[in-house]
PDB file of C-alpha atoms in Angstrom:
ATOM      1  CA  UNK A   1     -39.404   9.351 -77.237  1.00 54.00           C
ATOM      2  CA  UNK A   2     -41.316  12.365 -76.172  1.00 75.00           C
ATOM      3  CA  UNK A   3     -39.369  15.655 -76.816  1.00 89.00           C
ATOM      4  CA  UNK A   4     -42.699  17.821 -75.174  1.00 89.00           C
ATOM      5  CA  UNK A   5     -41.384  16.170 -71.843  1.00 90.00           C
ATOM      6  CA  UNK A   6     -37.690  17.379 -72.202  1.00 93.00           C
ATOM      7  CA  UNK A   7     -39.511  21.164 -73.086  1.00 92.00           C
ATOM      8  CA  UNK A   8     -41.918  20.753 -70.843  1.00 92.00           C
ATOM      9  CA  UNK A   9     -39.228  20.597 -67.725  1.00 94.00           C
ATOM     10  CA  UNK A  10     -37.333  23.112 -69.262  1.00 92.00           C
ATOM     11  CA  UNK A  11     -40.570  25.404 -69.006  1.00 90.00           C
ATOM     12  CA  UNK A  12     -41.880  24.664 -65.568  1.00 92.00           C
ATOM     13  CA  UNK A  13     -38.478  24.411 -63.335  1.00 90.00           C
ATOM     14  CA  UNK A  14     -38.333  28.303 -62.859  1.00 85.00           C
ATOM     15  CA  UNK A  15     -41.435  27.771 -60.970  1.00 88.00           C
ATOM     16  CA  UNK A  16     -40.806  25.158 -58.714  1.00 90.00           C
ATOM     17  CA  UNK A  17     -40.055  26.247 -54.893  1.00 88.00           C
ATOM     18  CA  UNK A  18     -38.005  23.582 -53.467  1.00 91.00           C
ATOM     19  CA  UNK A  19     -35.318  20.870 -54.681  1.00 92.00           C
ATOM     20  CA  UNK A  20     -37.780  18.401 -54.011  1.00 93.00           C
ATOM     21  CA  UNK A  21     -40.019  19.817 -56.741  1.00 94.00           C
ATOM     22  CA  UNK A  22     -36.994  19.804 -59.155  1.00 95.00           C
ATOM     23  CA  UNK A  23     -36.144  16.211 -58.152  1.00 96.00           C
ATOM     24  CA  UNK A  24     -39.561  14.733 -58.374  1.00 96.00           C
ATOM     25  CA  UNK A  25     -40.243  16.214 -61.933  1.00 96.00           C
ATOM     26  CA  UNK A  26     -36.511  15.283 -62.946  1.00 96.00           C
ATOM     27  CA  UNK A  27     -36.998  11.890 -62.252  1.00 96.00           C
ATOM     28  CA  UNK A  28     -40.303  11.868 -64.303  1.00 95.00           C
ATOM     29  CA  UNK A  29     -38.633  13.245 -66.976  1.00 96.00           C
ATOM     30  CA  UNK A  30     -35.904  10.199 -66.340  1.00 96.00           C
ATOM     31  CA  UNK A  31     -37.928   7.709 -66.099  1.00 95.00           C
ATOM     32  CA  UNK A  32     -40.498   8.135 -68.873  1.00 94.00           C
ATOM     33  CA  UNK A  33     -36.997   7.794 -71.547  1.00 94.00           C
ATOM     34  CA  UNK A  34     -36.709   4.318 -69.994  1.00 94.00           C
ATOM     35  CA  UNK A  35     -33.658   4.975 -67.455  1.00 96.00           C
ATOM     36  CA  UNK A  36     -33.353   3.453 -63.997  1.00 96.00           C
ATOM     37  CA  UNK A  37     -30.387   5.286 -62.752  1.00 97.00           C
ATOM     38  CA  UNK A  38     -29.383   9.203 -62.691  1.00 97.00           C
ATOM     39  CA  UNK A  39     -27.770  11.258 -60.679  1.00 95.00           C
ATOM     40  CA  UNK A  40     -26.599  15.586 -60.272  1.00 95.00           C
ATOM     41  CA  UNK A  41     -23.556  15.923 -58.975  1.00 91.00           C
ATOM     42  CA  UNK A  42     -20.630  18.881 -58.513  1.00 86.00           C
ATOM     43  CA  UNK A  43     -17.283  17.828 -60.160  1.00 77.00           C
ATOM     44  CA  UNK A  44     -15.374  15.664 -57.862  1.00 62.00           C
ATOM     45  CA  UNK A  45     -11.662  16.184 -57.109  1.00 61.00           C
ATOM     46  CA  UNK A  46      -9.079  13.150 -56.788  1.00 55.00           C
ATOM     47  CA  UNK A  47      -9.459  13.431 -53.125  1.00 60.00           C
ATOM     48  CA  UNK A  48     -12.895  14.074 -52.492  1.00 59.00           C
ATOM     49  CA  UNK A  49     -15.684  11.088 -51.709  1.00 63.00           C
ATOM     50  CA  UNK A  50     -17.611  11.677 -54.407  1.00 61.00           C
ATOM     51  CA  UNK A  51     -20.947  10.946 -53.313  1.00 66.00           C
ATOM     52  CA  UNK A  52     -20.694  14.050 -50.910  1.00 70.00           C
ATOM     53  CA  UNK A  53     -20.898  15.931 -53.970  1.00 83.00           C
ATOM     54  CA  UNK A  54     -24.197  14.552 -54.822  1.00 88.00           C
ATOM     55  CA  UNK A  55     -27.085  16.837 -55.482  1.00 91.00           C
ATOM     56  CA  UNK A  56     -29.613  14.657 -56.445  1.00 94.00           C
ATOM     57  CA  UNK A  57     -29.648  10.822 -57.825  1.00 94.00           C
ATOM     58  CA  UNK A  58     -30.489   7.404 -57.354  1.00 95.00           C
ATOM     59  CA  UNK A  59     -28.299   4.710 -57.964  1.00 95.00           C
ATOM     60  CA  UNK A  60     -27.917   0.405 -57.808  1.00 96.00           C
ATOM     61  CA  UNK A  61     -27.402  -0.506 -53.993  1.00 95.00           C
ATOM     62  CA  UNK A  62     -23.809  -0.910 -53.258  1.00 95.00           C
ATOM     63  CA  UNK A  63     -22.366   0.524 -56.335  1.00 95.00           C
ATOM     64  CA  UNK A  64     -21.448   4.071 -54.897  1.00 91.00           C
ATOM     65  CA  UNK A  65     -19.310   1.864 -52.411  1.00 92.00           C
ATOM     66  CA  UNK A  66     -17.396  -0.189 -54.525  1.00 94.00           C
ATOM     67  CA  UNK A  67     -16.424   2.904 -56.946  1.00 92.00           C
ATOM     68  CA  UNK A  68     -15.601   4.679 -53.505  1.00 89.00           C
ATOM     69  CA  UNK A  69     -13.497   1.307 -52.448  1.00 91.00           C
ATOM     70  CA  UNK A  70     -11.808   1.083 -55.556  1.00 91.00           C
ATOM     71  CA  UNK A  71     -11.151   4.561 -56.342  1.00 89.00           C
ATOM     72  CA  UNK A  72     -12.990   4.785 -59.838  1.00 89.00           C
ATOM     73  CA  UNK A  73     -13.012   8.400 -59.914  1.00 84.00           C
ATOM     74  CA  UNK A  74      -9.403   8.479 -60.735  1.00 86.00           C
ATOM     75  CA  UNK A  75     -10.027   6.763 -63.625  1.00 89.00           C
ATOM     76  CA  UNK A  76     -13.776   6.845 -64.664  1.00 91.00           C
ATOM     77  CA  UNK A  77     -13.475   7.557 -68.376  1.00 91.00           C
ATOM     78  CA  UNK A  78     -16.506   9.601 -68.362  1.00 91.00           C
ATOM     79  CA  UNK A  79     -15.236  12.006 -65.708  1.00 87.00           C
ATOM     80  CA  UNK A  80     -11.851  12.497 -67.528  1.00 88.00           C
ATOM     81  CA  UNK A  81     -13.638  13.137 -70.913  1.00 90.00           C
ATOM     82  CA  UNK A  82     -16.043  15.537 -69.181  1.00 86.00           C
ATOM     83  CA  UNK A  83     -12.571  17.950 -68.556  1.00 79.00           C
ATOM     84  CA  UNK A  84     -12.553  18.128 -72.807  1.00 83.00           C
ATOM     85  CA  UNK A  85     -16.118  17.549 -73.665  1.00 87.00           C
ATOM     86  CA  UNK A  86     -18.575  20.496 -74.393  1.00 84.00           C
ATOM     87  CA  UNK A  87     -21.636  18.499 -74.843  1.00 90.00           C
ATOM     88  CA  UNK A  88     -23.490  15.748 -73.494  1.00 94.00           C
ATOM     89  CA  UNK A  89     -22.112  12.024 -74.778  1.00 95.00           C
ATOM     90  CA  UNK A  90     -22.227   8.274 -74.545  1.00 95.00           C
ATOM     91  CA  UNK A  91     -20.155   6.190 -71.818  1.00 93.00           C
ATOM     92  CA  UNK A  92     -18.988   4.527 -74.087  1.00 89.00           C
ATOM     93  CA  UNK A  93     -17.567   6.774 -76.678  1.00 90.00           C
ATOM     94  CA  UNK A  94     -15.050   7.956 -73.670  1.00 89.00           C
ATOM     95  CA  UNK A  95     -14.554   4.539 -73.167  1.00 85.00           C
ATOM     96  CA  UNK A  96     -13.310   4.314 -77.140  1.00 85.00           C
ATOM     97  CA  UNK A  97     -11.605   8.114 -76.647  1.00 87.00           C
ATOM     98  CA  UNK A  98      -8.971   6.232 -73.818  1.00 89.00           C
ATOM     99  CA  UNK A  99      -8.596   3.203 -75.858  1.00 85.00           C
ATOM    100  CA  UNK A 100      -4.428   4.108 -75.450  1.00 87.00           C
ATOM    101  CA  UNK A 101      -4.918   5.249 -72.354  1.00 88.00           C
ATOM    102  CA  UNK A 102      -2.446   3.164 -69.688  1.00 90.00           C
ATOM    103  CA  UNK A 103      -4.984   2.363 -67.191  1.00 90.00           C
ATOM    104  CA  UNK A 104      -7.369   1.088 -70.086  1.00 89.00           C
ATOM    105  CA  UNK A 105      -7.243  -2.112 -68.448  1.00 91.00           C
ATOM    106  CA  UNK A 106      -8.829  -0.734 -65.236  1.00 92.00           C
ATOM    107  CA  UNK A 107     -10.971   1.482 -66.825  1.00 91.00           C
ATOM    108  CA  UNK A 108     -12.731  -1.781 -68.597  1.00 91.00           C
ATOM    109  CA  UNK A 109     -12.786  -3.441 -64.987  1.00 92.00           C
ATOM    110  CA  UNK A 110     -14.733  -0.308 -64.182  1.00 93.00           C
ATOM    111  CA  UNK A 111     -16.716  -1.329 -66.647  1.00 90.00           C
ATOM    112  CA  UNK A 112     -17.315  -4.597 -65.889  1.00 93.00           C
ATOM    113  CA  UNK A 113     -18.237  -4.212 -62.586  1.00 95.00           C
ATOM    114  CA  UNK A 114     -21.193  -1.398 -63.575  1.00 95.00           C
ATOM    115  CA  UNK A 115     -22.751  -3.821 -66.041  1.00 94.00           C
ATOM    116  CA  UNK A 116     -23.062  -6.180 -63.046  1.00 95.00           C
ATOM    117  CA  UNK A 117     -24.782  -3.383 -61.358  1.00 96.00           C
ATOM    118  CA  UNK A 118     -27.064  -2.978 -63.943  1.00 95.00           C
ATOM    119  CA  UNK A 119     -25.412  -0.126 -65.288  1.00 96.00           C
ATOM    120  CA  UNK A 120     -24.994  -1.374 -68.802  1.00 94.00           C
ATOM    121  CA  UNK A 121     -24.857   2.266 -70.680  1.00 95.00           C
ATOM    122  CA  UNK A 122     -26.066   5.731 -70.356  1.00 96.00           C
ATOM    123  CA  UNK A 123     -25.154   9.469 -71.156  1.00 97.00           C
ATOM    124  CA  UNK A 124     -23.239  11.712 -69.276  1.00 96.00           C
ATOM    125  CA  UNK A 125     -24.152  16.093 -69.337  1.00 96.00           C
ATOM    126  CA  UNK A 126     -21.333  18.523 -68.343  1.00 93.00           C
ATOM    127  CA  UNK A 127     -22.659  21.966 -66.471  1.00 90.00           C
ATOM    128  CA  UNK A 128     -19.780  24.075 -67.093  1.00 83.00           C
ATOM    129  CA  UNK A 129     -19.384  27.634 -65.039  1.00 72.00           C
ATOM    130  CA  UNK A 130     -17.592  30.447 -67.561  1.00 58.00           C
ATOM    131  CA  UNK A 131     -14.271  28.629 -67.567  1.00 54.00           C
ATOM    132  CA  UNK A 132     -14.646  25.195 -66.607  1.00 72.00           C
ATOM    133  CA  UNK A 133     -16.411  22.551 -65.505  1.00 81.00           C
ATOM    134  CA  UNK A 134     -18.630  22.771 -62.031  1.00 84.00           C
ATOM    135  CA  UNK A 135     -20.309  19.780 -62.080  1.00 89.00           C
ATOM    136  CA  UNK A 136     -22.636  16.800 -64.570  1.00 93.00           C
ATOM    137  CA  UNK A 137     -26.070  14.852 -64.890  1.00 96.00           C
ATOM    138  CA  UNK A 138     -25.857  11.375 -65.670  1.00 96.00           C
ATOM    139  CA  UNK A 139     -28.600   8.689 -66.439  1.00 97.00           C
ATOM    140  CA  UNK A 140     -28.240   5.154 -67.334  1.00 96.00           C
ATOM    141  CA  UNK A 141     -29.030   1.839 -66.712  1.00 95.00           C
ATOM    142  CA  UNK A 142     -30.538   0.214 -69.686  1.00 94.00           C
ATOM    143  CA  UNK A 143     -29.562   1.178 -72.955  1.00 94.00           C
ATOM    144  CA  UNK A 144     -31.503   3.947 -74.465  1.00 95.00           C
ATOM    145  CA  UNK A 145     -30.783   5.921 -77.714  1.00 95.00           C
ATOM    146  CA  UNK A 146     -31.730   9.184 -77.260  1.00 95.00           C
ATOM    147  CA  UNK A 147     -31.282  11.405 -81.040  1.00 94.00           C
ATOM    148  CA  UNK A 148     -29.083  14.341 -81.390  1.00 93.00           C
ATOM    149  CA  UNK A 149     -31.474  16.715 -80.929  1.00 94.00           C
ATOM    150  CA  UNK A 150     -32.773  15.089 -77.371  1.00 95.00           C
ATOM    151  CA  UNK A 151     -28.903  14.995 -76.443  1.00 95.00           C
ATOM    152  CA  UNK A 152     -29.291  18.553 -76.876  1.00 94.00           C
ATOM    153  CA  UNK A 153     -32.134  19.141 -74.827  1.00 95.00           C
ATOM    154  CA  UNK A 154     -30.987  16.736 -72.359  1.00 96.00           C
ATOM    155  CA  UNK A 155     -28.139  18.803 -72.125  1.00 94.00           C
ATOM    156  CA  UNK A 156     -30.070  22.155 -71.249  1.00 94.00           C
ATOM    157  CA  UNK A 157     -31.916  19.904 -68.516  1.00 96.00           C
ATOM    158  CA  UNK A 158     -29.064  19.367 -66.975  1.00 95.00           C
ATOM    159  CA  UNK A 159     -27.854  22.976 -66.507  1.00 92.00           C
ATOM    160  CA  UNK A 160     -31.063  23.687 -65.567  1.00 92.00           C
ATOM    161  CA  UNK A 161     -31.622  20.996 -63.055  1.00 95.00           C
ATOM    162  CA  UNK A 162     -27.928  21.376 -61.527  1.00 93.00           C
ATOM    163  CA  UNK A 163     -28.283  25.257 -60.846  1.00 89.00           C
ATOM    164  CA  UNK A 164     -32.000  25.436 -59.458  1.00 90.00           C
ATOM    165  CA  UNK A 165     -30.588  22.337 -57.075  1.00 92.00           C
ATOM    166  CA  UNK A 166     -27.438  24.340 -55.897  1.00 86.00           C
ATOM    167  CA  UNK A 167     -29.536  27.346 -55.556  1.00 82.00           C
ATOM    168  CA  UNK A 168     -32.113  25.246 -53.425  1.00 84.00           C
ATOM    169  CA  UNK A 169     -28.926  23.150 -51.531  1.00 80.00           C
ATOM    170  CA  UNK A 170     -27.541  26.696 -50.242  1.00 67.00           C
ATOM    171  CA  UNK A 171     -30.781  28.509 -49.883  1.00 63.00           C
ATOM    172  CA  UNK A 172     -31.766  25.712 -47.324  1.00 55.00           C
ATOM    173  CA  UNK A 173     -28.929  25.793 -45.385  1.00 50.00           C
ATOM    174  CA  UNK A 174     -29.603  29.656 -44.382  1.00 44.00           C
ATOM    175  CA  UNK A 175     -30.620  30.573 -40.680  1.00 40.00           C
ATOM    176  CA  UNK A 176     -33.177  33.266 -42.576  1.00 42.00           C
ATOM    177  CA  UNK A 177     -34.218  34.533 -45.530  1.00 45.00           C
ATOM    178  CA  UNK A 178     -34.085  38.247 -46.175  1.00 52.00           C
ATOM    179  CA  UNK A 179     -34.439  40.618 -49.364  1.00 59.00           C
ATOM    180  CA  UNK A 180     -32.062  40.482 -52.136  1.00 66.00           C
ATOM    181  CA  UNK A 181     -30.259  43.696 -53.738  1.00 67.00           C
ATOM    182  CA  UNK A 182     -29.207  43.081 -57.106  1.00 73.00           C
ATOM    183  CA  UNK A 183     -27.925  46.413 -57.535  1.00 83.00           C
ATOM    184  CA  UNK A 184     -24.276  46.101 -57.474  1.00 88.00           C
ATOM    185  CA  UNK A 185     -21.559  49.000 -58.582  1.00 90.00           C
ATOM    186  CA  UNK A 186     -19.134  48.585 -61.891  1.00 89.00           C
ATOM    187  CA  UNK A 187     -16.495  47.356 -59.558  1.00 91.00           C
ATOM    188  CA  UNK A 188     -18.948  45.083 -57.538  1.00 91.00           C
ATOM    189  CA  UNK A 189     -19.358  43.378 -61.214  1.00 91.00           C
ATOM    190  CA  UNK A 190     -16.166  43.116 -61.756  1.00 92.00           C
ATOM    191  CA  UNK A 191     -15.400  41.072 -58.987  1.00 93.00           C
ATOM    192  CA  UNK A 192     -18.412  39.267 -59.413  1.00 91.00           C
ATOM    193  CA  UNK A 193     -17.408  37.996 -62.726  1.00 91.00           C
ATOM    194  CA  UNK A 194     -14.035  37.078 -62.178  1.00 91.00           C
ATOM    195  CA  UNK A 195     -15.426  35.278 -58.678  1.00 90.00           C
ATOM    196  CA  UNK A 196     -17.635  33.658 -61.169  1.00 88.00           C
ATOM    197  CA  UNK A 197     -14.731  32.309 -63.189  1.00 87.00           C
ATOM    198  CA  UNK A 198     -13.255  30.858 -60.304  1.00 85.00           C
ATOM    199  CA  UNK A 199     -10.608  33.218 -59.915  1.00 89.00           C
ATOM    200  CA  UNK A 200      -9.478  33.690 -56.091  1.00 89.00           C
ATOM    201  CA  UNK A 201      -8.795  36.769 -54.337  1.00 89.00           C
ATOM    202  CA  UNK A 202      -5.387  36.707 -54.369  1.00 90.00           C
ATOM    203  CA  UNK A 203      -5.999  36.399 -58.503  1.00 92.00           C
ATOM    204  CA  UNK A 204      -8.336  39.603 -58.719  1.00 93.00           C
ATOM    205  CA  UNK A 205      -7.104  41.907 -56.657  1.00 92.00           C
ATOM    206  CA  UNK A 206      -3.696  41.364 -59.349  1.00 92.00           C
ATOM    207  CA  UNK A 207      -5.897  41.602 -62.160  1.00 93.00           C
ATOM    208  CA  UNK A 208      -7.633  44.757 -60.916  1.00 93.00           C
ATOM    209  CA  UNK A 209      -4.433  46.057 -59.231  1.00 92.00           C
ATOM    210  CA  UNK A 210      -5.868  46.424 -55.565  1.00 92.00           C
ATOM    211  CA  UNK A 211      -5.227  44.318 -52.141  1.00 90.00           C
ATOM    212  CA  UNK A 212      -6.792  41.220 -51.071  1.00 86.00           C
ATOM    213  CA  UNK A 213      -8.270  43.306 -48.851  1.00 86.00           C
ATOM    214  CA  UNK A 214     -10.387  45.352 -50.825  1.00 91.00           C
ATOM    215  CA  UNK A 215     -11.514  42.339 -52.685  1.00 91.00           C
ATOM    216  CA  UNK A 216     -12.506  40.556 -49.937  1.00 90.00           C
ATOM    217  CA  UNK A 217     -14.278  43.519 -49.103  1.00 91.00           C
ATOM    218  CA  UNK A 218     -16.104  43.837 -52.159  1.00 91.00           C
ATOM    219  CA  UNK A 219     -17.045  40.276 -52.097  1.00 89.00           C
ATOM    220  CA  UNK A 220     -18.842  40.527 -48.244  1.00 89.00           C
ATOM    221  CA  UNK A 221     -20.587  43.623 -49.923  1.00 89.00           C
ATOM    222  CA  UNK A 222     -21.427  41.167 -52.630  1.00 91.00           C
ATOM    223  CA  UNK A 223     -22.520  38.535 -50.492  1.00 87.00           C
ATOM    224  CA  UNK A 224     -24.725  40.450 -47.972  1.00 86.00           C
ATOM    225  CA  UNK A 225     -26.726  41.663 -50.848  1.00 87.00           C
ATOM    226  CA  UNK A 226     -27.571  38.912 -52.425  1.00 86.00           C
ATOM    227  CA  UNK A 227     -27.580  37.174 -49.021  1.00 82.00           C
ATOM    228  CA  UNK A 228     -25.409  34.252 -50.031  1.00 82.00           C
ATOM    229  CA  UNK A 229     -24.376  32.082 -47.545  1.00 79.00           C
ATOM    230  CA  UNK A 230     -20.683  31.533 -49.160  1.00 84.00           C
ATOM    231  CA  UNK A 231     -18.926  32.817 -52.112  1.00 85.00           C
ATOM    232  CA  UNK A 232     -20.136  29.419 -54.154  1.00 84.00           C
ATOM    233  CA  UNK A 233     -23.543  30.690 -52.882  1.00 86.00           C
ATOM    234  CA  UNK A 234     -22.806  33.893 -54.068  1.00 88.00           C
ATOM    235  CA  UNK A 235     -21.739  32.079 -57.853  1.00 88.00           C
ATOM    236  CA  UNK A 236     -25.070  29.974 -58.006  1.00 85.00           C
ATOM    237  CA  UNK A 237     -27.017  32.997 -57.586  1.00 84.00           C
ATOM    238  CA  UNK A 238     -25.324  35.447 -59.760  1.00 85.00           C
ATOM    239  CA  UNK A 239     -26.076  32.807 -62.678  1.00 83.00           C
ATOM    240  CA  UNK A 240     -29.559  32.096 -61.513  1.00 76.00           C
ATOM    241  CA  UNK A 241     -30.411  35.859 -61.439  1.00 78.00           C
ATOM    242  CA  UNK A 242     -28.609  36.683 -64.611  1.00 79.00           C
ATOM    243  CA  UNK A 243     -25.834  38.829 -63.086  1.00 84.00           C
ATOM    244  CA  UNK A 244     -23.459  36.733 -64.912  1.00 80.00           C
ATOM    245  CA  UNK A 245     -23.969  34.344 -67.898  1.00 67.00           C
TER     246      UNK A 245
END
């Protein structure tokens, strides 16, 4: 496998100018290791459709239904062992980590009806935010053994590809663009790092011993500098810029 490839996205996506850039390069990247199937998505809740979460990905026709119809992200062994994992891993060593588990039995039905998709094995990245988990790449399809250290890069695609799409995602859905002002006081930081650690208001303004008020306050201050659209807005560009790591 070419490693230059993996380096060579993690050099150029800084550049690129719209998600479709990211995409089309990401999917080069993909596709030259030999998989048919990927996808970027934000971490789905029990009650969410997953596939609204989707940032990016391409997938065998119908199978985004049938996990839908059957509710696989309750028990999609790869999404739980993304809540414990810190790196990128095989489906199929969370398959092996649940091999207890009480729904094992649907969990290998799961599995069974992917390989029929052509979705016989792949890896799985977590993109984790300073205290949990935001959101994952995944690629499969065929199986493909990719070495520790192209796991690793694989793994800083990811989190590269996930944030320049969310920036992108939000950026697009603005009625105008206007200047920036990174500037922001000691208590504007404040707020933005606890924001950023997915803490709400009514958790900072305890933490910093003022009213919801004033924290909602500082976070529209936040907000209309940056020119964020939302306070997740607000997150993805704080991380892009390098206001918070």
């Amino acid at each position: 496998m070419n490693i230059n490839q993996l380096l060579h996205f993690l050099v150029v996506v800084d550049e690129f100018r719209s998600a479709a850039e990211v995409i089309s390069e990401l999917e080069k990247l993909v596709r030259s290791y030999g998989f048919q199937y990927y996808g970027v998505v934000r971490q789905p809740k029990p009650d969410e459709n997953p596939m609204n979460l989707v940032l990016t990905g391409e997938w065998p026709d119908g199978w985004p239904q049938l996990y839908i119809a059957k509710k696989y992200v309750l028990i999609d062994p790869t999404i739980r062992y993304l809540g414990q994992a810190q790196a990128g891993f095989r489906w199929r060593d969370a398959l092996y980590a649940f091999r207890a588990d009480p729904h094992r039995k649907r969990m290998e039905r799961m599995l069974s009806d992917s390989m029929r998709f052509g979705l016989l094995d792949g890896y799985i990245f977590p993109v984790h935010g300073r205290t949990g988990l935001l959101g994952n790449m995944t690629v499969g399809g065929r199986p493909v053994d990719l070495s520790p250290t192209e796991i690793t890069l694989f793994d800083a695609v990811a989190k590269k590809a996930y944030w320049r799409l969310v920036e992108f995602k939000f950026a697009n859905e603005m009625d105008a663009v206007k200047p920036m002002d990174t500037r922001m006081t000691r208590r504007e930081m404040e707020v933005l790092n606890y924001l950023a650690d997915g803490l709400t208001s009514n958790e900072i303004s305890k933490i910093l011993k003022i009213s919801n008020h004033t924290v909602d306050w500082y976070m529209n201050g936040i907000q209309d500098k940056l020119n964020a659209k939302n306070r997740q807005h607000v997150v993805a560009l704080s991380f892009r810029l390098g206001l918070v790591t």
